[in-house]
PDB file of C-alpha atoms and ligand atoms in Angstrom:
ATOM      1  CA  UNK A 741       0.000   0.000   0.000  1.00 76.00           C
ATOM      2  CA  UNK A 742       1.244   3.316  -0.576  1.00 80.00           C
ATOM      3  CA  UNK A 743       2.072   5.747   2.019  1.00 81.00           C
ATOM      4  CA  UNK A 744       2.180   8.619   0.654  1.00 91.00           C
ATOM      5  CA  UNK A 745       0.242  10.952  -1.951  1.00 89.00           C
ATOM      6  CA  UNK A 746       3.540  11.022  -4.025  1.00 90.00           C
ATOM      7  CA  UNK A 747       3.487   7.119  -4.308  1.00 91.00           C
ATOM      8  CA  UNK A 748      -0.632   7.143  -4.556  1.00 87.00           C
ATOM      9  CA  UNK A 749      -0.308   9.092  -7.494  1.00 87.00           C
ATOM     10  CA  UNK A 750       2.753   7.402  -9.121  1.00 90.00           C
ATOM     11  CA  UNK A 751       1.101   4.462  -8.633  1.00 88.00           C
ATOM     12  CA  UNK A 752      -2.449   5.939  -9.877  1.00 85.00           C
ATOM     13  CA  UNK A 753      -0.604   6.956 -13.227  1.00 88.00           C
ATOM     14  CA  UNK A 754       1.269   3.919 -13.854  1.00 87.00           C
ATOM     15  CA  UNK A 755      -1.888   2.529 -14.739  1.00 82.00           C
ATOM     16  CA  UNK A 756      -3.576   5.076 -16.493  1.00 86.00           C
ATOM     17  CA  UNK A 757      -0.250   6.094 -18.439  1.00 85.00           C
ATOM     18  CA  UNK A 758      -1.568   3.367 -21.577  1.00 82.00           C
ATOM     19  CA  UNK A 759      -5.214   4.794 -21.412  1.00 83.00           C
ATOM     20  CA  UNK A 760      -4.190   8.782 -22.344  1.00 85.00           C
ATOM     21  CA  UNK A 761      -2.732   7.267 -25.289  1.00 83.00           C
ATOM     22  CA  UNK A 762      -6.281   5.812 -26.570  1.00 86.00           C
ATOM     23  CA  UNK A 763      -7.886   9.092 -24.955  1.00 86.00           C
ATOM     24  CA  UNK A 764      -5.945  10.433 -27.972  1.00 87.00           C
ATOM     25  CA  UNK A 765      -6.749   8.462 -30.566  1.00 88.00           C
ATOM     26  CA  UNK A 766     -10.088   9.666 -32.029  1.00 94.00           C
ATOM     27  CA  UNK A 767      -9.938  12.685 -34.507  1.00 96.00           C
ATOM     28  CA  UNK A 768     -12.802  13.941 -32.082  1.00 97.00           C
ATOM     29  CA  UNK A 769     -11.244  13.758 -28.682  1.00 96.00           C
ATOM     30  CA  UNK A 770      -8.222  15.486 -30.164  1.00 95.00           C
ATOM     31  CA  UNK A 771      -9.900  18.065 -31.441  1.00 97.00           C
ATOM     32  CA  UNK A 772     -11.165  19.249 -28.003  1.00 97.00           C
ATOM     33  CA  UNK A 773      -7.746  18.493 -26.479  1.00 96.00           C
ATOM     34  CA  UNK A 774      -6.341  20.672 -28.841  1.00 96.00           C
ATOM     35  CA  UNK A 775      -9.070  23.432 -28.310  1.00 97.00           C
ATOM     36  CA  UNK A 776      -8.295  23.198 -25.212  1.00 97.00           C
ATOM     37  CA  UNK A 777      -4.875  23.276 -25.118  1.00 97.00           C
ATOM     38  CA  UNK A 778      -4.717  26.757 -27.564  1.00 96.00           C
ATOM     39  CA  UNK A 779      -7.021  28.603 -25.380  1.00 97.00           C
ATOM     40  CA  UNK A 780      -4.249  27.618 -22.260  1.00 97.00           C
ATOM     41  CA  UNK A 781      -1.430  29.073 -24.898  1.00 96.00           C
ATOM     42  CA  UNK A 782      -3.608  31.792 -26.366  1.00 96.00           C
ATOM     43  CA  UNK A 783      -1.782  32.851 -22.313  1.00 97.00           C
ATOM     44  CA  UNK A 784       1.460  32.990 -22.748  1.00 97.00           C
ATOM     45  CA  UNK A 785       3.148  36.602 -23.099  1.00 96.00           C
ATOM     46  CA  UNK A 786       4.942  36.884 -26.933  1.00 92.00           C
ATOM     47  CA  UNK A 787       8.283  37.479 -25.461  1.00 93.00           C
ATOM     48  CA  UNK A 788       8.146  34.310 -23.321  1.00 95.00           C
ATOM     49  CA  UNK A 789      11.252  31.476 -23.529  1.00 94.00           C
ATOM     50  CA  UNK A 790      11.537  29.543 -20.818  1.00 96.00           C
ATOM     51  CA  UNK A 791       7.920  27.692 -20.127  1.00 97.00           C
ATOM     52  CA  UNK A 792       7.371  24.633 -17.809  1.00 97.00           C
ATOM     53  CA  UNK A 793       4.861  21.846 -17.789  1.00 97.00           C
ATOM     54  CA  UNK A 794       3.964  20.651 -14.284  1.00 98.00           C
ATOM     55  CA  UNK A 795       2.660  17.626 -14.212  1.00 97.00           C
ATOM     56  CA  UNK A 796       3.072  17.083 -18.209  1.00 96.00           C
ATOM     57  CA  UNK A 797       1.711  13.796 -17.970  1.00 94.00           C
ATOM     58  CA  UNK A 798       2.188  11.842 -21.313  1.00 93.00           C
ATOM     59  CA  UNK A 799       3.153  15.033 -22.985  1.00 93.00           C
ATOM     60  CA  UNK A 800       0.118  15.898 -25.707  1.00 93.00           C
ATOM     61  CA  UNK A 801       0.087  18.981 -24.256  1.00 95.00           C
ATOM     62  CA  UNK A 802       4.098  19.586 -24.235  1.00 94.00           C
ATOM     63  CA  UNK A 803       4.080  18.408 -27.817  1.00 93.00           C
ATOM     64  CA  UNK A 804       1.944  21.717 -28.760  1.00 92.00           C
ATOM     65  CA  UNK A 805       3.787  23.699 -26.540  1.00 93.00           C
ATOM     66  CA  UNK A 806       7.015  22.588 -28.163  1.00 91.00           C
ATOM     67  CA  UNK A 807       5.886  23.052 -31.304  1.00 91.00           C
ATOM     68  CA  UNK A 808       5.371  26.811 -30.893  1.00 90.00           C
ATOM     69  CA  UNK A 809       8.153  27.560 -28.167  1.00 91.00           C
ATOM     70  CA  UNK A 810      10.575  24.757 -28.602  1.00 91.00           C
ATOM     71  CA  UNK A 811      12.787  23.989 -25.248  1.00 91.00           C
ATOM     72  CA  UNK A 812      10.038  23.556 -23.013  1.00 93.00           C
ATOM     73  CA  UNK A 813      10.452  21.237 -19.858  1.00 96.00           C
ATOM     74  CA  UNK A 814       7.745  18.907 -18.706  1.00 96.00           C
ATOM     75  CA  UNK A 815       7.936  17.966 -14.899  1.00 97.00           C
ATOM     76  CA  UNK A 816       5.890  14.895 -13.838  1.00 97.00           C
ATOM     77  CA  UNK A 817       6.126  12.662 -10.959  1.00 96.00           C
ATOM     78  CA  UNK A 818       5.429   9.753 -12.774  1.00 95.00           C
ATOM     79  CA  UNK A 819       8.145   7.942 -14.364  1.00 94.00           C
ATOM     80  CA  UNK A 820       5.705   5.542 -16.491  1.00 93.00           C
ATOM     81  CA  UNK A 821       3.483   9.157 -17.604  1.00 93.00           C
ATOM     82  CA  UNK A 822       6.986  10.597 -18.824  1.00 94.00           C
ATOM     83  CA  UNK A 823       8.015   7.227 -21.034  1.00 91.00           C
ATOM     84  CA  UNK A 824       5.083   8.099 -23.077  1.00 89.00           C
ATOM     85  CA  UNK A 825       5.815  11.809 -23.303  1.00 89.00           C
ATOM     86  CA  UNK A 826       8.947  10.548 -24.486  1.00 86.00           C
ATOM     87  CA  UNK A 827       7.827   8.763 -27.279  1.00 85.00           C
ATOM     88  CA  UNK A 828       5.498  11.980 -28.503  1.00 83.00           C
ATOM     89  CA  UNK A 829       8.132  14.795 -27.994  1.00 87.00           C
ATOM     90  CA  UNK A 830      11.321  13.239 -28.543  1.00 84.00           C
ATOM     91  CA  UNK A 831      13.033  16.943 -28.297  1.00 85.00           C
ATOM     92  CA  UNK A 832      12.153  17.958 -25.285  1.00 87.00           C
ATOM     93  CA  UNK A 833      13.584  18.068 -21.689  1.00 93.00           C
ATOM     94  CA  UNK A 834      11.589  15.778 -19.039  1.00 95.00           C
ATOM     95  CA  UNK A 835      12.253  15.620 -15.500  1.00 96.00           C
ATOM     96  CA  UNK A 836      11.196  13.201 -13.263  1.00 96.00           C
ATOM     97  CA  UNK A 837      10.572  14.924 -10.012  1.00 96.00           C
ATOM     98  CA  UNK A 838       7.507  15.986  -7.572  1.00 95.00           C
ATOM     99  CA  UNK A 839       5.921  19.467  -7.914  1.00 94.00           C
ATOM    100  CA  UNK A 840       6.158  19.895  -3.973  1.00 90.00           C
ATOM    101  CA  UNK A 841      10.101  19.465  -4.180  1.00 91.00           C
ATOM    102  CA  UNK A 842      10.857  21.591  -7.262  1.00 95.00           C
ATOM    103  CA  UNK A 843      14.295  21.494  -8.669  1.00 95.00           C
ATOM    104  CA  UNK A 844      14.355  24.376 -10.199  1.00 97.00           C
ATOM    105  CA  UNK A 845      16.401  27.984  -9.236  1.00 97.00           C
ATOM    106  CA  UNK A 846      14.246  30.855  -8.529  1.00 97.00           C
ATOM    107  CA  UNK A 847      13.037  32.847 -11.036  1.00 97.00           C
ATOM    108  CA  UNK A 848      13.774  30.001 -13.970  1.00 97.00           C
ATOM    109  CA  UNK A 849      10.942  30.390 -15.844  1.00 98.00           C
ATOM    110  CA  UNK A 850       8.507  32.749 -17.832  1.00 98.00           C
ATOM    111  CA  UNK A 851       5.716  30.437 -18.102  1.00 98.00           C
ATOM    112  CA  UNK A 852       4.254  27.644 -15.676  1.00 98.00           C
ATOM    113  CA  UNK A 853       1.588  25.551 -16.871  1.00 98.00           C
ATOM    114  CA  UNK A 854      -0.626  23.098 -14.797  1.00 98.00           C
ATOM    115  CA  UNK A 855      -3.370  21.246 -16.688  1.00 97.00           C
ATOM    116  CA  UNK A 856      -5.075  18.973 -14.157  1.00 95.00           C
ATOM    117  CA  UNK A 857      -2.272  18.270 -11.786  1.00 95.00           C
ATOM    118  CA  UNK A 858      -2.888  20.530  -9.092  1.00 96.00           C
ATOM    119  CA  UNK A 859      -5.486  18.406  -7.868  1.00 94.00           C
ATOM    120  CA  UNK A 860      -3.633  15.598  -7.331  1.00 92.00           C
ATOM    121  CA  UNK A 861      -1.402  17.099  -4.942  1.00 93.00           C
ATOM    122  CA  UNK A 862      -2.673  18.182  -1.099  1.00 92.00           C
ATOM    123  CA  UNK A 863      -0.320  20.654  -0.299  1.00 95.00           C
ATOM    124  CA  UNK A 864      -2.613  23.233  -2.748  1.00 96.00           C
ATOM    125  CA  UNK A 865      -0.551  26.421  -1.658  1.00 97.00           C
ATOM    126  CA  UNK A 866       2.884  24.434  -1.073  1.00 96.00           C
ATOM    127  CA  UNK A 867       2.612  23.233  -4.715  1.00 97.00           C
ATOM    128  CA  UNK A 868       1.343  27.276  -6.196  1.00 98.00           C
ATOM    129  CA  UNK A 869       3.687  28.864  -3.680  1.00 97.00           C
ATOM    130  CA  UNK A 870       6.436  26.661  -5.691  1.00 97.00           C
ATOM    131  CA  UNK A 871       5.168  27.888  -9.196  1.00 98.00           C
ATOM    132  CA  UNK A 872       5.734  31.058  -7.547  1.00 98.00           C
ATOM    133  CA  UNK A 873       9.204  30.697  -6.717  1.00 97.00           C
ATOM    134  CA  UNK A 874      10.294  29.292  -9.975  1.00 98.00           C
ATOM    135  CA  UNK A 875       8.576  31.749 -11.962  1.00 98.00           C
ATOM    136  CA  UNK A 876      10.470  34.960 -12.604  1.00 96.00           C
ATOM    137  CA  UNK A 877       8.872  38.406 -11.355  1.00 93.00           C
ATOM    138  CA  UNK A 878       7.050  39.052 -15.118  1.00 94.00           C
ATOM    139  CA  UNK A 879       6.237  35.856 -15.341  1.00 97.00           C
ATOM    140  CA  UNK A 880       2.877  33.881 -15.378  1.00 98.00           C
ATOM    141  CA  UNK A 881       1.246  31.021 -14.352  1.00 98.00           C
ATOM    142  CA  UNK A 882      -1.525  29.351 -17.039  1.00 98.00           C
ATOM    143  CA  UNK A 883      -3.749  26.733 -15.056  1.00 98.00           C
ATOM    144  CA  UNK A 884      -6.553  24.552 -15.772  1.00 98.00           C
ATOM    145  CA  UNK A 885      -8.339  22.592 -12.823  1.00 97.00           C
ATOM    146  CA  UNK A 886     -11.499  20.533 -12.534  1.00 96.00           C
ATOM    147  CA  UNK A 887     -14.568  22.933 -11.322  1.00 97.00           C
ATOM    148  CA  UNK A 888     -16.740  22.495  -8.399  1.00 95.00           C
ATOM    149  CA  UNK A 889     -18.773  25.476  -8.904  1.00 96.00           C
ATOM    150  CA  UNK A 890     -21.985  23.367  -9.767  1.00 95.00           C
ATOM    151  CA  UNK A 891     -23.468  20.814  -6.990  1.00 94.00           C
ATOM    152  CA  UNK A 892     -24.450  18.184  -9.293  1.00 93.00           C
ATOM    153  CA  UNK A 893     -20.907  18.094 -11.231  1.00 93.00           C
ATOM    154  CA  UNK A 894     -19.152  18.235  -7.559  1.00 93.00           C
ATOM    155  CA  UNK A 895     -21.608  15.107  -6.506  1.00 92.00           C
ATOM    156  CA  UNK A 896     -20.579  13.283  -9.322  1.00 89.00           C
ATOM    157  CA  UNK A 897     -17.245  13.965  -9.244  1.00 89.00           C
ATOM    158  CA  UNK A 898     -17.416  13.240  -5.425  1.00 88.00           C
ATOM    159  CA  UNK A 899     -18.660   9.861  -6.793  1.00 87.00           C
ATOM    160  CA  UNK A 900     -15.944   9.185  -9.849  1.00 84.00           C
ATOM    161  CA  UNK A 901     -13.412  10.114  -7.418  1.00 82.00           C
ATOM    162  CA  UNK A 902     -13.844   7.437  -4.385  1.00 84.00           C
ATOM    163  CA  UNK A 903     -15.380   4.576  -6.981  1.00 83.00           C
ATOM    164  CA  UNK A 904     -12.937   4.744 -10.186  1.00 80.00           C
ATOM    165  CA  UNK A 905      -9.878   3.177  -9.616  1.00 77.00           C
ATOM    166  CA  UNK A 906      -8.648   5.791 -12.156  1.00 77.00           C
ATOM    167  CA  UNK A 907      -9.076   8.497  -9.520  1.00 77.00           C
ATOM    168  CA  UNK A 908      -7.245   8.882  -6.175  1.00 79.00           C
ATOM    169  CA  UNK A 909      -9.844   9.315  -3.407  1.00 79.00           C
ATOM    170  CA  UNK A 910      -8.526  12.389  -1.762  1.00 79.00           C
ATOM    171  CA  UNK A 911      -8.414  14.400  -5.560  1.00 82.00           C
ATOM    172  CA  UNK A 912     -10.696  16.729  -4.920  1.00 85.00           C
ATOM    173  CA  UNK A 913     -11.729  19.708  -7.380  1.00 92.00           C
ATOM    174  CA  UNK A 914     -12.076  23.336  -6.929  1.00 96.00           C
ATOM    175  CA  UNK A 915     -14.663  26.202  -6.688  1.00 97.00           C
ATOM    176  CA  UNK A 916     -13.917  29.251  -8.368  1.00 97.00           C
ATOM    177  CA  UNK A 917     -13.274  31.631  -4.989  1.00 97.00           C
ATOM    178  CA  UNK A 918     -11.372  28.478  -3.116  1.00 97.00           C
ATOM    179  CA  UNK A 919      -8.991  28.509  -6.433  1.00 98.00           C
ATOM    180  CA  UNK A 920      -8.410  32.444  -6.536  1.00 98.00           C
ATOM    181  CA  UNK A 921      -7.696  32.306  -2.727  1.00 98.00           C
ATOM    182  CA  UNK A 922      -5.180  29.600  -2.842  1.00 98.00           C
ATOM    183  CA  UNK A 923      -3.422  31.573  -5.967  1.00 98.00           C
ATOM    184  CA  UNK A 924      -2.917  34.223  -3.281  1.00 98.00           C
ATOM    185  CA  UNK A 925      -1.904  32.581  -0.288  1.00 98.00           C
ATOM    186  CA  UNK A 926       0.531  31.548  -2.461  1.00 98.00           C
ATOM    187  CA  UNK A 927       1.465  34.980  -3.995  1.00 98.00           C
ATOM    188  CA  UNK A 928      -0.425  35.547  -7.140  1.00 98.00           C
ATOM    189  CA  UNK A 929      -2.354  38.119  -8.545  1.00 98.00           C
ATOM    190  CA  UNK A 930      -4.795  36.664 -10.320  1.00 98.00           C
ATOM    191  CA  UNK A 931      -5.674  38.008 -13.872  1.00 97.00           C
ATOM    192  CA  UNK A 932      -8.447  35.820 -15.843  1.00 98.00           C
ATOM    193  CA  UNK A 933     -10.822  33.446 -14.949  1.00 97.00           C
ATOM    194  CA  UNK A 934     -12.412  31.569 -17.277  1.00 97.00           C
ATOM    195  CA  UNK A 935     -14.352  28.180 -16.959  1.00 97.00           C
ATOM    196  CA  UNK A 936     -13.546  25.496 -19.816  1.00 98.00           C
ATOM    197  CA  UNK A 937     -15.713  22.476 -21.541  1.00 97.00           C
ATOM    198  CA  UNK A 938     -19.127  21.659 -20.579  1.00 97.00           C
ATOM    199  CA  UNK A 939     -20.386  19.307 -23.587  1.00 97.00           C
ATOM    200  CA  UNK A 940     -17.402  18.879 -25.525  1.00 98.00           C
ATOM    201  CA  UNK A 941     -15.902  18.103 -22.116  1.00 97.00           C
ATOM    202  CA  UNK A 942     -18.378  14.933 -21.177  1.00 95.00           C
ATOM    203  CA  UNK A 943     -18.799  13.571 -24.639  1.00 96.00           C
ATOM    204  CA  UNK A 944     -15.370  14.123 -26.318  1.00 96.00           C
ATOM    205  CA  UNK A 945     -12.605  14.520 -23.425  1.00 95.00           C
ATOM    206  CA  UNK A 946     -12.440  11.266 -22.498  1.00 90.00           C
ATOM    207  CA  UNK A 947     -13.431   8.682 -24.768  1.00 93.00           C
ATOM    208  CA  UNK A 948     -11.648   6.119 -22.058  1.00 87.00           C
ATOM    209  CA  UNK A 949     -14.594   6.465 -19.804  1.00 85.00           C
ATOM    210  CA  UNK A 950     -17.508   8.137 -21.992  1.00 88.00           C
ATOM    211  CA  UNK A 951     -17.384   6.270 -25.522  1.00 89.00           C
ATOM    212  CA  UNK A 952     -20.407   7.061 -26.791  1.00 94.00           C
ATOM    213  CA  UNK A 953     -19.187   9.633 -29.859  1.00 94.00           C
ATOM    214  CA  UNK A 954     -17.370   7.129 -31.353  1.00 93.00           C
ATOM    215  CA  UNK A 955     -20.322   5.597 -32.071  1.00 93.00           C
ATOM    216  CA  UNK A 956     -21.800   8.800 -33.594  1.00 92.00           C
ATOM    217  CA  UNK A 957     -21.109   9.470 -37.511  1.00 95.00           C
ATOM    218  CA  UNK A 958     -19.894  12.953 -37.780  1.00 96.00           C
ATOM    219  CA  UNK A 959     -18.322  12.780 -34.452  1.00 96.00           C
ATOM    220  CA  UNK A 960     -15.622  15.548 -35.370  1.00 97.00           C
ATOM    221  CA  UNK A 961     -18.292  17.743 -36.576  1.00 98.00           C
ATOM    222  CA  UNK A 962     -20.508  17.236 -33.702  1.00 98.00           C
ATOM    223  CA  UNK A 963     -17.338  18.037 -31.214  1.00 98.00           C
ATOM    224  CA  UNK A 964     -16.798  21.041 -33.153  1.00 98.00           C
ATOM    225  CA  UNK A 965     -20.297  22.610 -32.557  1.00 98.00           C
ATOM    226  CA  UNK A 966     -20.153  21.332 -28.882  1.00 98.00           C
ATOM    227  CA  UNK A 967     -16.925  23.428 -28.610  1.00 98.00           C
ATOM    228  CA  UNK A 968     -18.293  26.737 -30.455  1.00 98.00           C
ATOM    229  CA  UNK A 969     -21.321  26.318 -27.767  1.00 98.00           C
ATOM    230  CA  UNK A 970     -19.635  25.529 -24.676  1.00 98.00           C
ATOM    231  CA  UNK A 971     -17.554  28.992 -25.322  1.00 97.00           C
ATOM    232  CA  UNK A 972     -20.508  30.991 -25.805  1.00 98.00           C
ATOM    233  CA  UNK A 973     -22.124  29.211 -22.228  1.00 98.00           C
ATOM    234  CA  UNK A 974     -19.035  29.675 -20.379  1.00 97.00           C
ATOM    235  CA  UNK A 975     -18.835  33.258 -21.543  1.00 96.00           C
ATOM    236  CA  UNK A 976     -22.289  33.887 -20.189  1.00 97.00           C
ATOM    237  CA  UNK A 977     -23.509  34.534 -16.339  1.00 95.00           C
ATOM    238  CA  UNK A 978     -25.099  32.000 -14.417  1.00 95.00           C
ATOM    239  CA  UNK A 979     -24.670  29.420 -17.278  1.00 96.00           C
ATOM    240  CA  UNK A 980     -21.397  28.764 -16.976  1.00 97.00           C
ATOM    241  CA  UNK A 981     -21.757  26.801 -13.770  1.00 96.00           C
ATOM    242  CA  UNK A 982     -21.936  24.644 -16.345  1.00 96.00           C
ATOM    243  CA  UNK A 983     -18.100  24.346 -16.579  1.00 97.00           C
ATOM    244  CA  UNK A 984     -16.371  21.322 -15.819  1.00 97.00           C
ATOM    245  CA  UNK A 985     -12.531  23.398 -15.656  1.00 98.00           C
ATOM    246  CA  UNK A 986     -11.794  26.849 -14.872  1.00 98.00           C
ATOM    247  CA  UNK A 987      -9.026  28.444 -16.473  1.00 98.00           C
ATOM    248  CA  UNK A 988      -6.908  30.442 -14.329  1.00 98.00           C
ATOM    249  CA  UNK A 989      -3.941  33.475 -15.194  1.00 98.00           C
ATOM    250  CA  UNK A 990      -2.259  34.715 -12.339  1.00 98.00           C
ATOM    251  CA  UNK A 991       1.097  36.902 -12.125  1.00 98.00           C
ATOM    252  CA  UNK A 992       3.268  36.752  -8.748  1.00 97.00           C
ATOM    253  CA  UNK A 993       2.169  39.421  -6.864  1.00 96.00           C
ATOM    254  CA  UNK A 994       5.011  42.216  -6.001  1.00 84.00           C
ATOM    255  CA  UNK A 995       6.776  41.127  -2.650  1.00 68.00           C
TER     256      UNK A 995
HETATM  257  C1  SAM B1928      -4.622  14.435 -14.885  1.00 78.05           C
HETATM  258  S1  SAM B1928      -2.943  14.132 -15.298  1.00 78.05           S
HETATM  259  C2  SAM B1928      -2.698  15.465 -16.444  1.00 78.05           C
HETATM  260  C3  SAM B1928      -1.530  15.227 -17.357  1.00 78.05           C
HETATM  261  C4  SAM B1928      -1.339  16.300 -18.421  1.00 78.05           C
HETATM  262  N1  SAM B1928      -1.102  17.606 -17.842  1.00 78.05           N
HETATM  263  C5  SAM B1928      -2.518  16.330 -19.367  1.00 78.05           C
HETATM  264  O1  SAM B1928      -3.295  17.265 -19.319  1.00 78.05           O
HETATM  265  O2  SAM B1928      -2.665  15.373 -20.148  1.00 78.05           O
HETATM  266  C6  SAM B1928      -2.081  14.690 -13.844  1.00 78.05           C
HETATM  267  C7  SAM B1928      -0.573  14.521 -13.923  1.00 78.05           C
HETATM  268  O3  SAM B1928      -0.006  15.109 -12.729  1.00 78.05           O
HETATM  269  C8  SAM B1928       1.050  14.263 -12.299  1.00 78.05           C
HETATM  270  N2  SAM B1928       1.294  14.514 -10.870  1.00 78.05           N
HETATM  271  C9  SAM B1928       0.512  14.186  -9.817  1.00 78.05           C
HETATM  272  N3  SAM B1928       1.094  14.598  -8.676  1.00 78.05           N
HETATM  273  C10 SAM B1928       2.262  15.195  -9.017  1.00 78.05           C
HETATM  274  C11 SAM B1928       3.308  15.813  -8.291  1.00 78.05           C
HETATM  275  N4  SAM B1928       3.294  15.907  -6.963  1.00 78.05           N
HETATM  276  N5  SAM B1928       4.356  16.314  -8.971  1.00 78.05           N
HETATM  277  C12 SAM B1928       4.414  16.251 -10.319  1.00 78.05           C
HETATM  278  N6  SAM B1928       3.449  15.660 -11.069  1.00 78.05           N
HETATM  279  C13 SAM B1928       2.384  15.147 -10.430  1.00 78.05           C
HETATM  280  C14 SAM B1928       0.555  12.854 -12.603  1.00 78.05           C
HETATM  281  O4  SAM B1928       1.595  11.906 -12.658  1.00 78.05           O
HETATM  282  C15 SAM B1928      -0.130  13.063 -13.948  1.00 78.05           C
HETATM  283  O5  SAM B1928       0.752  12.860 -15.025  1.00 78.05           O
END
């Protein structure tokens, strides 16, 4: 049995390491990752060099990051996540290491990105207050979390989370003032908020547990529209507590 969060969550991903690769398969389920990804990068300042990927995962992400600022570094804690990462961006420079024990100077980088590995972590501010540290005084930190906002997406993520053995039970995701807070415990200023994916999230994100669309001729299509509408829902009051991520810029806050 593990003992720690650090070997829950290396153990966690060791399994799920194969099933990102299918999650990436489908024309349609790429699609959104990719939307997805471009409105995170649609972030990051023109003059920016030196950009990090916490928690990179299997490296889709860090593959589109590369291609547009090549000499990124991907950080994850799983050795088995980074293998595949390896395979899809050749070029760049993994590290095997744990967010909460950065080994990184200060001030290193322009850019830090997180997509969906805050979460996984339980030291919240530790793990920000790091991005902080390794971030240089202009820089800025791009993040994408899952949303609690809405009751009925935090039951049923309450639910995936202790029944899937894909989830760790003490993941937990975030409401919308509980994310901006921690950002400035930690020493952000926080710039944009923006929740992400509502139907393009359920039906396309994650073929590996929700397969239905690849049933569905037109499927790329139908994603398309699903993404066009989610924006204009997310954009719009009250509505988007539909949103399953929220988006968050922050900049360190002056000292
Ligand atoms: C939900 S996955 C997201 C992966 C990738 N960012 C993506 O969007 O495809 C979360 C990632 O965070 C990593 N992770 C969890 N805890 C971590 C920690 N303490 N330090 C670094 N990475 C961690 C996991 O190994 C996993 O690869």
């Amino acid at each position: 049995m593990p003992q720690t969060n650090a070997e829950a969550q290396i153990e966690l991903h060791r399994a799920l390491a194969p099933r990102y690769a299918y999650r990436y398969s489908f024309e349609f389920s790429r699609l959104f990752q990719e939307d997805w990804h471009a409105e995170m990068i649609s972030h990051v300042p023109s003059d920016a060099e030196r950009i990090l990927d916490l928690g990179c995962g299997t490296g889709f992400f860090l593959a589109e990051l590369e291609a547009r600022h090549p000499g990124s570094v991907g950080l994850d804690i799983s050795h088995e996540m980074l293998k595949v990462s390896d395979q899809y961006v050749p070029d760049a420079r993994l590290v095997t290491g744990d967010a909460e024990r950065l080994p990184f100077a200060t001030g290193t980088f322009d850019v830090v990105f997180c997509k969906g590995s805050l979460h996984h972590t339980r030291d919240h501010v530790g793990f920000l207050a790091n991005c902080r540290e390794v971030l240089a005084g202009s820089g800025v930190l791009i993040m994408s979390e899952p949303c609690n906002d809405n009751p009925i997406i935090r039951l049923a993520r309450a639910v995936l989370y202790r029944r899937s053995r894909h989830f760790d039970v003490g993941d937990q995701g975030f409401t919308r003032n509980g994310i901006v807070g921690l950002c400035e415990q930690a020493g952000f200023e926080v710039e944009r908020v923006r929740k992400y994916g509502i139907l393009a999230y359920v039906f396309a994100g994650f073929p590996d547990h929700l397969g239905v669309l690849r049933l569905v001729p037109g499927n790329a299509l139908l994603t398309r529209l699903f993404i066009a509408v989610d924006r204009i829902l997310c954009a719009l009051p009250v509505l988007n507590l539909l949103g399953f991520h929220i988006v968050i810029v922050a900049r360190p806050a002056a000292r």
